CSV table of C-alpha atoms and ligand atoms in Angstrom, one decimal:
chain,number,residue,atom,x,y,z
A,25,UNK,CA,86.3,98.7,98.4
A,26,UNK,CA,89.6,96.2,99.6
A,27,UNK,CA,91.9,95.2,98.2
A,28,UNK,CA,92.6,91.9,96.9
A,29,UNK,CA,96.1,91.0,98.6
A,30,UNK,CA,98.7,87.9,97.9
A,31,UNK,CA,98.0,85.4,100.5
A,32,UNK,CA,99.8,81.7,101.1
A,33,UNK,CA,97.0,79.6,100.8
A,34,UNK,CA,95.6,81.0,97.5
A,35,UNK,CA,99.3,81.0,96.1
A,36,UNK,CA,100.9,77.7,97.2
A,37,UNK,CA,102.0,75.8,94.6
A,38,UNK,CA,101.4,77.9,91.9
A,39,UNK,CA,103.0,79.3,89.0
A,40,UNK,CA,102.5,83.3,89.2
A,41,UNK,CA,102.6,86.0,86.3
A,42,UNK,CA,103.7,88.3,88.8
A,43,UNK,CA,104.3,92.2,87.4
A,44,UNK,CA,107.2,94.8,88.8
A,45,UNK,CA,108.5,97.8,88.2
A,46,UNK,CA,111.8,97.6,87.4
A,47,UNK,CA,112.0,100.7,84.8
A,48,UNK,CA,115.3,101.5,86.7
A,49,UNK,CA,118.4,103.8,85.9
A,50,UNK,CA,121.0,101.4,84.1
A,51,UNK,CA,124.4,102.5,82.7
A,52,UNK,CA,127.5,101.1,81.2
A,53,UNK,CA,130.4,99.3,83.6
A,54,UNK,CA,133.4,97.2,82.4
A,55,UNK,CA,131.3,96.5,78.9
A,56,UNK,CA,128.2,95.2,80.9
A,57,UNK,CA,124.8,97.0,81.8
A,58,UNK,CA,124.3,97.3,85.5
A,59,UNK,CA,122.0,98.9,87.7
A,60,UNK,CA,121.8,102.4,88.9
A,61,UNK,CA,119.5,102.3,91.6
A,62,UNK,CA,117.5,99.3,92.9
A,63,UNK,CA,114.8,100.9,94.9
A,64,UNK,CA,112.3,99.6,92.8
A,65,UNK,CA,113.7,96.1,92.6
A,66,UNK,CA,114.1,95.9,96.5
A,67,UNK,CA,110.9,96.9,96.9
A,68,UNK,CA,109.9,93.9,95.4
A,69,UNK,CA,111.7,91.6,97.2
A,70,UNK,CA,109.3,90.8,100.2
A,71,UNK,CA,106.7,89.6,97.3
A,72,UNK,CA,109.1,87.4,95.6
A,73,UNK,CA,110.2,85.9,98.7
A,74,UNK,CA,106.6,85.3,99.9
A,75,UNK,CA,106.1,83.3,96.7
A,76,UNK,CA,109.4,81.3,96.9
A,77,UNK,CA,108.3,79.9,100.3
A,78,UNK,CA,105.1,78.9,99.1
A,79,UNK,CA,107.1,76.8,96.5
A,80,UNK,CA,105.7,79.3,93.7
A,81,UNK,CA,106.9,79.7,90.0
A,82,UNK,CA,107.7,82.6,89.5
A,83,UNK,CA,106.9,84.5,85.9
A,84,UNK,CA,107.9,88.0,85.7
A,85,UNK,CA,107.0,91.0,84.1
A,86,UNK,CA,108.3,94.4,83.2
A,87,UNK,CA,109.3,97.4,81.1
A,88,UNK,CA,112.4,98.9,80.9
A,89,UNK,CA,112.3,102.4,79.0
A,90,UNK,CA,110.5,103.3,75.9
A,91,UNK,CA,111.8,101.2,73.1
A,92,UNK,CA,108.9,102.0,71.5
A,93,UNK,CA,107.2,98.6,70.2
A,94,UNK,CA,110.4,97.2,69.1
A,95,UNK,CA,113.8,95.3,70.1
A,96,UNK,CA,116.6,97.6,71.9
A,97,UNK,CA,119.4,96.0,72.4
A,98,UNK,CA,120.2,98.6,75.3
A,99,UNK,CA,117.0,98.1,77.0
A,100,UNK,CA,116.9,94.0,77.5
A,101,UNK,CA,116.1,93.0,80.9
A,102,UNK,CA,119.1,90.5,81.4
A,103,UNK,CA,120.5,93.0,83.9
A,104,UNK,CA,117.4,93.3,86.1
A,105,UNK,CA,118.2,89.8,86.7
A,106,UNK,CA,121.9,89.7,87.6
A,107,UNK,CA,120.7,92.4,90.2
A,108,UNK,CA,117.8,90.8,91.5
A,109,UNK,CA,120.0,87.6,91.8
A,110,UNK,CA,122.5,89.2,94.3
A,111,UNK,CA,120.0,91.0,96.3
A,112,UNK,CA,118.1,87.8,97.1
A,113,UNK,CA,122.1,86.5,97.9
A,114,UNK,CA,122.3,89.2,100.3
A,115,UNK,CA,119.1,88.1,102.2
A,116,UNK,CA,119.8,84.4,102.6
A,117,UNK,CA,120.1,82.8,106.1
A,118,UNK,CA,123.2,80.8,105.6
A,119,UNK,CA,125.9,80.9,103.3
A,120,UNK,CA,125.0,77.1,102.2
A,121,UNK,CA,121.6,78.0,100.9
A,122,UNK,CA,121.4,78.4,97.1
A,123,UNK,CA,119.3,80.5,95.5
A,124,UNK,CA,116.4,79.5,93.2
A,125,UNK,CA,117.7,80.2,89.6
A,126,UNK,CA,116.6,83.5,87.9
A,127,UNK,CA,116.5,82.6,84.1
A,128,UNK,CA,115.8,85.1,81.4
A,129,UNK,CA,114.1,84.6,78.2
A,130,UNK,CA,114.8,86.6,74.7
A,131,UNK,CA,110.9,86.9,74.1
A,132,UNK,CA,107.6,87.7,75.8
A,133,UNK,CA,105.7,84.9,74.8
A,134,UNK,CA,106.5,82.0,72.3
A,135,UNK,CA,108.6,78.8,71.7
A,136,UNK,CA,111.7,79.9,73.7
A,137,UNK,CA,109.3,80.9,76.1
A,138,UNK,CA,107.5,77.9,76.3
A,139,UNK,CA,110.0,75.6,77.0
A,140,UNK,CA,111.9,78.2,79.7
A,141,UNK,CA,108.7,77.8,81.4
A,142,UNK,CA,108.0,74.1,81.3
A,143,UNK,CA,111.3,73.4,83.0
A,144,UNK,CA,110.7,76.1,85.2
A,145,UNK,CA,111.5,74.9,88.8
A,146,UNK,CA,109.4,75.6,92.7
A,147,UNK,CA,110.8,78.7,93.6
A,148,UNK,CA,112.8,79.9,90.3
A,149,UNK,CA,112.3,82.8,88.8
A,150,UNK,CA,111.6,83.2,85.1
A,151,UNK,CA,112.7,87.0,83.8
A,152,UNK,CA,110.5,87.6,80.5
A,153,UNK,CA,111.9,90.0,78.1
A,154,UNK,CA,110.3,93.7,77.9
A,155,UNK,CA,107.1,94.0,77.7
A,156,UNK,CA,107.2,97.0,75.7
A,157,UNK,CA,109.5,95.8,72.8
A,158,UNK,CA,105.9,94.4,71.5
A,159,UNK,CA,103.8,96.8,70.4
A,160,UNK,CA,100.7,95.0,71.4
A,161,UNK,CA,101.5,95.4,74.5
A,162,UNK,CA,100.2,99.1,75.2
A,163,UNK,CA,97.6,98.2,72.9
A,164,UNK,CA,96.3,96.1,75.9
A,165,UNK,CA,95.5,93.3,72.9
A,166,UNK,CA,93.9,91.2,74.6
A,167,UNK,CA,95.0,87.8,72.2
A,168,UNK,CA,99.0,89.0,74.1
A,169,UNK,CA,97.0,88.8,77.3
A,170,UNK,CA,95.5,85.4,77.0
A,171,UNK,CA,98.8,84.0,75.4
A,172,UNK,CA,100.8,85.0,78.4
A,173,UNK,CA,97.7,84.3,81.3
A,174,UNK,CA,97.8,80.7,80.0
A,175,UNK,CA,101.2,80.3,81.2
A,176,UNK,CA,100.1,80.9,84.6
A,177,UNK,CA,97.9,80.1,87.3
A,178,UNK,CA,97.8,83.3,89.2
A,179,UNK,CA,98.7,87.3,88.4
A,180,UNK,CA,99.7,88.9,91.1
A,181,UNK,CA,100.5,93.4,90.9
A,182,UNK,CA,103.6,94.1,92.4
A,183,UNK,CA,104.1,97.5,90.4
A,184,UNK,CA,101.9,100.4,91.4
A,185,UNK,CA,104.0,102.7,89.9
A,186,UNK,CA,102.7,101.7,86.5
A,187,UNK,CA,99.2,101.1,87.8
A,188,UNK,CA,97.9,104.0,85.8
A,189,UNK,CA,98.8,102.3,82.8
A,190,UNK,CA,95.9,100.4,80.5
A,191,UNK,CA,98.6,98.0,79.3
A,192,UNK,CA,98.4,94.3,78.8
A,193,UNK,CA,100.8,93.3,81.7
A,194,UNK,CA,98.8,95.9,84.1
A,195,UNK,CA,95.2,95.4,83.3
A,196,UNK,CA,94.6,93.1,80.2
A,197,UNK,CA,95.6,90.5,81.6
A,198,UNK,CA,93.3,90.2,84.3
A,199,UNK,CA,91.2,89.3,82.1
A,200,UNK,CA,92.2,85.9,81.7
A,201,UNK,CA,93.4,85.5,85.5
A,202,UNK,CA,92.6,85.4,89.1
A,203,UNK,CA,94.6,88.9,89.9
A,204,UNK,CA,96.0,89.9,93.6
A,205,UNK,CA,97.7,92.6,94.6
A,206,UNK,CA,101.6,92.2,95.8
A,207,UNK,CA,102.6,93.7,99.1
A,208,UNK,CA,104.5,97.1,98.4
A,209,UNK,CA,101.6,97.6,95.7
A,210,UNK,CA,98.8,97.4,98.5
A,211,UNK,CA,101.5,99.4,100.9
A,212,UNK,CA,101.6,102.1,98.6
A,213,UNK,CA,97.5,101.9,97.8
A,214,UNK,CA,96.9,102.3,101.5
A,215,UNK,CA,99.2,104.8,102.1
A,216,UNK,CA,97.4,107.0,99.7
A,217,UNK,CA,93.8,106.3,99.8
A,218,UNK,CA,94.9,106.9,103.4
A,219,UNK,CA,95.3,110.8,102.0
A,220,UNK,CA,92.0,110.5,100.4
A,221,UNK,CA,90.0,109.2,102.5
A,222,UNK,CA,91.1,110.1,106.8
A,223,UNK,CA,94.2,112.8,106.8
A,224,UNK,CA,94.8,114.2,110.2
A,225,UNK,CA,94.0,117.7,110.2
A,226,UNK,CA,95.2,120.1,108.9
A,227,UNK,CA,96.5,118.6,106.0
A,228,UNK,CA,98.8,120.7,103.6
A,229,UNK,CA,99.5,119.1,100.2
A,230,UNK,CA,102.6,120.9,98.4
A,231,UNK,CA,102.9,120.4,94.7
A,232,UNK,CA,106.2,121.2,92.4
A,233,UNK,CA,107.8,120.5,89.5
A,234,UNK,CA,107.9,121.5,85.8
A,235,UNK,CA,104.9,120.2,83.9
A,236,UNK,CA,101.3,121.5,85.5
A,237,UNK,CA,100.2,119.2,82.8
A,238,UNK,CA,101.2,116.3,84.7
A,239,UNK,CA,100.1,117.5,88.0
A,240,UNK,CA,96.8,120.1,87.7
A,241,UNK,CA,94.2,117.3,88.5
A,242,UNK,CA,96.1,116.1,91.7
A,243,UNK,CA,96.2,119.7,92.9
A,244,UNK,CA,92.0,120.4,91.9
A,245,UNK,CA,91.4,117.0,93.4
A,246,UNK,CA,93.9,117.7,96.4
A,247,UNK,CA,92.1,121.6,97.2
A,248,UNK,CA,88.5,119.2,97.9
A,249,UNK,CA,90.7,116.5,100.3
A,250,UNK,CA,93.7,119.1,101.7
A,251,UNK,CA,93.4,122.3,104.0
A,252,UNK,CA,95.7,124.1,101.9
A,253,UNK,CA,97.2,123.4,98.8
A,254,UNK,CA,101.4,125.1,98.2
A,255,UNK,CA,102.1,125.3,95.2
A,256,UNK,CA,105.8,126.1,93.7
A,257,UNK,CA,108.3,125.3,90.9
A,258,UNK,CA,107.3,125.9,87.6
A,259,UNK,CA,103.7,124.7,87.8
A,260,UNK,CA,103.2,128.1,90.1
A,261,UNK,CA,104.1,130.3,87.5
A,262,UNK,CA,101.0,129.6,85.6
A,263,UNK,CA,98.8,130.6,89.4
A,264,UNK,CA,101.0,133.7,89.1
A,265,UNK,CA,100.6,134.2,86.1
A,266,UNK,CA,96.3,134.0,86.5
A,267,UNK,CA,96.6,136.5,89.3
A,268,UNK,CA,98.1,138.9,86.0
A,269,UNK,CA,102.1,139.3,87.2
A,270,UNK,CA,104.3,138.9,84.5
A,271,UNK,CA,106.6,135.7,84.6
A,272,UNK,CA,109.1,137.1,81.9
A,273,UNK,CA,110.7,134.1,80.4
A,274,UNK,CA,110.1,132.0,83.2
A,275,UNK,CA,108.8,128.5,82.2
A,276,UNK,CA,105.4,128.3,81.6
A,277,UNK,CA,103.6,125.3,80.1
A,278,UNK,CA,100.6,126.9,78.4
A,279,UNK,CA,99.8,124.3,75.3
A,280,UNK,CA,95.7,124.0,75.3
A,281,UNK,CA,94.4,120.6,76.6
A,282,UNK,CA,92.8,121.0,73.3
A,283,UNK,CA,93.9,117.2,72.4
A,284,UNK,CA,94.0,115.4,75.5
A,285,UNK,CA,90.8,116.7,76.8
A,286,UNK,CA,88.5,118.4,74.6
A,287,UNK,CA,88.7,121.6,76.5
A,288,UNK,CA,90.3,124.6,74.8
A,289,UNK,CA,91.4,126.2,78.2
A,290,UNK,CA,95.1,127.2,78.4
A,291,UNK,CA,96.9,125.8,81.8
A,292,UNK,CA,97.0,129.7,83.0
A,293,UNK,CA,93.1,129.9,82.4
A,294,UNK,CA,92.6,126.6,84.3
A,295,UNK,CA,95.0,127.8,87.5
A,296,UNK,CA,92.8,131.1,87.3
A,297,UNK,CA,89.4,129.4,87.7
A,298,UNK,CA,91.8,127.3,90.3
A,299,UNK,CA,91.8,130.2,92.5
A,300,UNK,CA,88.9,131.5,92.3
A,301,UNK,CA,86.4,128.2,93.0
A,302,UNK,CA,88.8,128.3,96.4
A,303,UNK,CA,89.2,131.6,97.5
A,304,UNK,CA,86.3,131.6,100.0
A,305,UNK,CA,88.0,128.4,101.4
A,306,UNK,CA,90.0,129.3,104.7
A,307,UNK,CA,92.9,127.4,106.5
A,308,UNK,CA,94.0,129.2,109.8
A,309,UNK,CA,97.5,129.6,110.8
A,310,UNK,CA,98.3,129.7,114.5
A,311,UNK,CA,94.2,129.9,114.8
A,312,UNK,CA,93.8,133.5,113.7
A,313,UNK,CA,95.4,134.0,110.0
A,314,UNK,CA,92.9,133.6,107.3
A,315,UNK,CA,94.6,131.6,104.3
A,316,UNK,CA,93.7,131.0,101.1
A,317,UNK,CA,93.0,127.4,100.1
A,318,UNK,CA,96.3,127.4,97.0
A,319,UNK,CA,99.0,129.5,97.9
A,320,UNK,CA,101.2,130.2,95.5
A,321,UNK,CA,105.0,132.4,95.6
A,322,UNK,CA,104.9,135.6,96.9
A,323,UNK,CA,108.4,135.7,96.0
A,324,UNK,CA,110.9,133.9,93.4
A,325,UNK,CA,114.9,133.8,93.0
A,326,UNK,CA,115.1,135.4,89.5
A,327,UNK,CA,117.8,134.4,86.7
A,328,UNK,CA,118.7,135.5,83.4
A,329,UNK,CA,120.6,132.2,83.2
A,330,UNK,CA,119.2,128.7,84.6
A,331,UNK,CA,122.8,126.7,85.0
A,332,UNK,CA,125.5,128.8,86.9
A,333,UNK,CA,124.2,132.1,86.7
A,334,UNK,CA,126.4,135.3,87.3
A,335,UNK,CA,123.7,136.7,89.4
A,336,UNK,CA,120.3,136.0,90.9
A,337,UNK,CA,118.0,138.5,92.7
A,338,UNK,CA,115.0,137.9,94.7
A,339,UNK,CA,111.9,139.4,93.2
A,340,UNK,CA,109.1,140.5,95.1
A,341,UNK,CA,105.4,139.5,93.5
A,342,UNK,CA,103.3,142.2,95.6
A,343,UNK,CA,105.6,145.0,94.8
A,344,UNK,CA,105.5,144.9,90.8
A,345,UNK,CA,107.6,148.3,89.8
A,346,UNK,CA,110.9,146.3,90.3
A,347,UNK,CA,110.6,144.4,87.7
A,348,UNK,CA,110.3,146.2,84.6
A,349,UNK,CA,113.9,146.2,84.1
A,350,UNK,CA,114.8,142.6,83.3
A,351,UNK,CA,112.9,141.2,80.3
A,352,UNK,CA,115.0,138.3,80.4
A,353,UNK,CA,114.0,137.1,83.7
A,354,UNK,CA,113.1,133.9,84.7
A,355,UNK,CA,111.6,132.5,87.6
A,356,UNK,CA,114.1,129.8,89.4
A,357,UNK,CA,113.3,128.6,92.9
A,358,UNK,CA,110.9,130.3,95.7
A,359,UNK,CA,111.9,132.6,97.9
A,360,UNK,CA,113.0,133.4,101.3
A,361,UNK,CA,109.5,134.9,102.5
A,362,UNK,CA,107.4,131.9,100.3
A,363,UNK,CA,110.0,129.8,102.1
A,364,UNK,CA,108.6,130.6,105.5
A,365,UNK,CA,105.6,130.8,105.0
A,366,UNK,CA,105.4,127.4,103.5
A,367,UNK,CA,107.9,125.9,106.5
A,368,UNK,CA,105.2,127.4,109.3
A,369,UNK,CA,102.9,126.5,107.9
A,370,UNK,CA,103.8,122.3,107.3
A,371,UNK,CA,105.3,122.7,110.4
A,372,UNK,CA,101.5,122.6,112.2
A,373,UNK,CA,100.5,120.0,109.7
A,374,UNK,CA,98.5,117.5,111.1
A,375,UNK,CA,99.0,115.4,107.5
A,376,UNK,CA,101.6,116.5,104.4
A,377,UNK,CA,101.6,115.1,101.1
A,378,UNK,CA,105.0,116.5,99.3
A,379,UNK,CA,105.2,116.0,95.4
A,380,UNK,CA,108.0,118.1,93.3
A,381,UNK,CA,110.9,120.7,93.8
A,382,UNK,CA,110.3,124.0,94.6
A,383,UNK,CA,112.9,124.8,92.1
A,384,UNK,CA,115.8,124.5,89.5
A,385,UNK,CA,117.3,122.4,92.6
A,386,UNK,CA,119.6,120.5,90.5
A,387,UNK,CA,121.5,124.2,90.5
A,388,UNK,CA,123.2,125.3,93.7
A,389,UNK,CA,122.0,128.5,93.3
A,390,UNK,CA,117.8,127.4,93.1
A,391,UNK,CA,117.8,124.8,95.6
A,392,UNK,CA,117.5,126.4,98.7
A,393,UNK,CA,113.7,126.9,98.2
A,394,UNK,CA,113.4,122.6,98.2
A,395,UNK,CA,115.9,122.8,100.4
A,396,UNK,CA,113.7,124.3,103.2
A,397,UNK,CA,110.9,122.6,101.7
A,398,UNK,CA,113.0,119.3,102.8
A,399,UNK,CA,113.7,120.4,105.7
A,400,UNK,CA,110.1,121.4,107.3
A,401,UNK,CA,108.5,117.9,105.9
A,402,UNK,CA,111.6,116.0,107.2
A,403,UNK,CA,110.8,118.0,110.5
A,404,UNK,CA,107.5,118.3,111.1
A,405,UNK,CA,105.4,116.0,113.5
A,406,UNK,CA,102.7,115.5,111.4
A,407,UNK,CA,102.5,112.0,109.4
A,408,UNK,CA,104.5,112.8,105.9
A,409,UNK,CA,104.3,111.5,102.4
A,410,UNK,CA,106.5,112.1,99.6
A,411,UNK,CA,106.8,111.1,96.4
A,412,UNK,CA,108.1,111.8,92.5
A,413,UNK,CA,111.2,111.0,90.6
A,414,UNK,CA,113.1,114.3,91.2
A,415,UNK,CA,111.6,114.9,94.2
A,416,UNK,CA,113.4,111.5,95.9
A,417,UNK,CA,116.6,113.1,93.7
A,418,UNK,CA,116.7,116.2,96.1
A,419,UNK,CA,115.7,114.2,99.3
A,420,UNK,CA,118.8,112.0,98.2
A,421,UNK,CA,120.8,115.3,97.5
A,422,UNK,CA,120.1,117.1,101.1
A,423,UNK,CA,121.1,113.9,103.0
A,424,UNK,CA,117.5,113.7,104.1
A,425,UNK,CA,116.9,110.4,103.1
A,426,UNK,CA,115.0,108.5,105.9
A,427,UNK,CA,113.4,111.5,107.8
A,428,UNK,CA,109.7,110.6,105.9
A,429,UNK,CA,107.1,108.7,106.8
A,430,UNK,CA,106.2,107.6,103.7
A,431,UNK,CA,108.3,107.6,100.1
A,432,UNK,CA,106.0,106.8,97.9
A,433,UNK,CA,108.1,105.2,94.4
A,434,UNK,CA,104.6,105.6,92.4
A,435,UNK,CA,104.9,109.0,90.5
A,436,UNK,CA,102.2,109.1,88.1
A,437,UNK,CA,100.2,107.0,89.4
A,438,UNK,CA,99.7,108.0,93.5
A,439,UNK,CA,98.6,111.3,91.1
A,440,UNK,CA,96.6,109.8,89.2
A,441,UNK,CA,95.2,108.2,92.2
A,442,UNK,CA,94.8,111.8,94.1
A,443,UNK,CA,93.1,113.3,91.3
A,444,UNK,CA,90.4,110.8,91.8
A,445,UNK,CA,90.6,108.7,88.7
A,446,UNK,CA,90.2,104.8,88.2
A,447,UNK,CA,93.5,103.4,87.8
A,448,UNK,CA,93.4,100.5,85.3
A,449,UNK,CA,95.8,98.3,86.6
A,450,UNK,CA,94.1,98.5,90.3
A,451,UNK,CA,90.5,98.2,89.7
A,452,UNK,CA,90.8,94.6,88.9
A,453,UNK,CA,92.0,94.0,92.1
A,454,UNK,CA,89.3,95.5,94.1
A,455,UNK,CA,85.9,93.9,95.6
A,456,UNK,CA,83.3,95.9,97.0
A,457,UNK,CA,83.7,94.7,100.8
B,504,ADP,P1,108.8,115.2,90.2
B,504,ADP,O1,109.5,114.3,89.4
B,504,ADP,O2,109.1,115.1,91.7
B,504,ADP,O3,107.2,114.8,90.2
B,504,ADP,P2,108.9,116.9,88.4
B,504,ADP,O4,109.8,116.2,87.3
B,504,ADP,O5,107.2,117.8,88.5
B,504,ADP,O6,109.1,116.4,89.7
B,504,ADP,O7,110.1,117.9,88.0
B,504,ADP,C1,111.2,118.4,88.3
B,504,ADP,C2,111.7,119.5,87.8
B,504,ADP,O8,110.9,120.7,87.6
B,504,ADP,C3,113.3,119.7,87.7
B,504,ADP,O9,114.1,119.3,87.3
B,504,ADP,C4,113.4,121.7,88.4
B,504,ADP,O10,114.6,121.1,87.9
B,504,ADP,C5,112.2,121.7,87.5
B,504,ADP,N1,111.7,123.0,88.4
B,504,ADP,C6,111.3,123.0,89.3
B,504,ADP,N2,110.9,124.4,89.9
B,504,ADP,C7,111.3,125.0,88.4
B,504,ADP,C8,111.0,126.0,87.4
B,504,ADP,N3,110.5,127.1,88.5
B,504,ADP,N4,111.4,126.3,86.3
B,504,ADP,C9,112.0,125.8,85.7
B,504,ADP,N5,111.9,124.1,85.9
B,504,ADP,C10,112.0,124.1,87.7
B,505,MG,MG1,110.1,113.9,87.3
């Protein structure tokens, strides 16, 4: 399968519906809403500029936050237009050059939008109001999709990070318009498929974070494509408990998958099965130490309080006597032994994929594990890909930005792709080679 990517001869002089993911954090400043982190907007700039170079009229679609299918004054897209405008201005070659106008509408469809579109000139941008103000967006309502499609000649998806959603703006529209991937979408797709198809060995996956429900399927699929999966963070507690080790008051997502997947196993049971299935797989460390495919922490940093703890303690999980004393104990970071082992493995990898902090990195006392992993991934000679909103935040805190080969901005969508799922926003852009 190959991805259909925008090309000059296809986009020239066309009106384009461009789906972006401008779901960025906003804050109030001098009575106005302003963008706090414009990374996602920046990622779409090359595609926007390419469309402008080829005289396209650009109608942009994005969601922002979770308005729940209703208008929410706090979540209007206007501040995004201001940010986009100043980013495009920064990129201008000369001061005399004017940037094409950026307009916003108060609605997603309807007469106001139609009037704005009929006045839209080549290179201009119209940002339609928050797609999620309309309840039909998430229902993937085909009537809404058809209406939106009637406004343009082509659809371009530049929001890989929402391509795991079957919504009007990510999937529905492709029923009515020729659909192409934008440049950043394509880059993200290539880097993730590279991991699943032809990673340089050994391929080490490091998975952490809080909720195992977000990540278990990616872990399952990674056991098939990676040589070793190192787990940390809150999700490691499921594996630790699966091995019969007490986790006390540690964060543990134990809800059943029943509602979602018609599966009545708990996450601890699923973790147990994964460990069992992968017992026989071995990977060699330094060419002589056999390792199981899934490795979970052998020691943890524990405390009774998550915020500003009065004391913390390293608890060895291979020696269970010392833990009986503390019924309120929580495991909040990977311990020093585990850090060393994970580090050694990462330094010998050919490919590393890392998603999810190793502990509650927001708290100084529990940030060492994530720091150790971040430094090892930054330092290794392997081809590295990192992703996950909190993981990227941790990297920023540690001052390690720019030390990785690929940074995936697509948390859930990336994990879904790595889990082997079909993404409803990606499928319509693929064609058999
Ligand atoms: P990402 O956004 O990178 O995918 P997640 O959202 O899955 O990561 O998880 C990040 C959160 O997990 C952080 O807020 C962190 O505090 C929390 N976390 C990590 N380890 C633990 C732990 N042992 N117990 C509870 N929470 C944890
Ligand atoms: Mg997160």
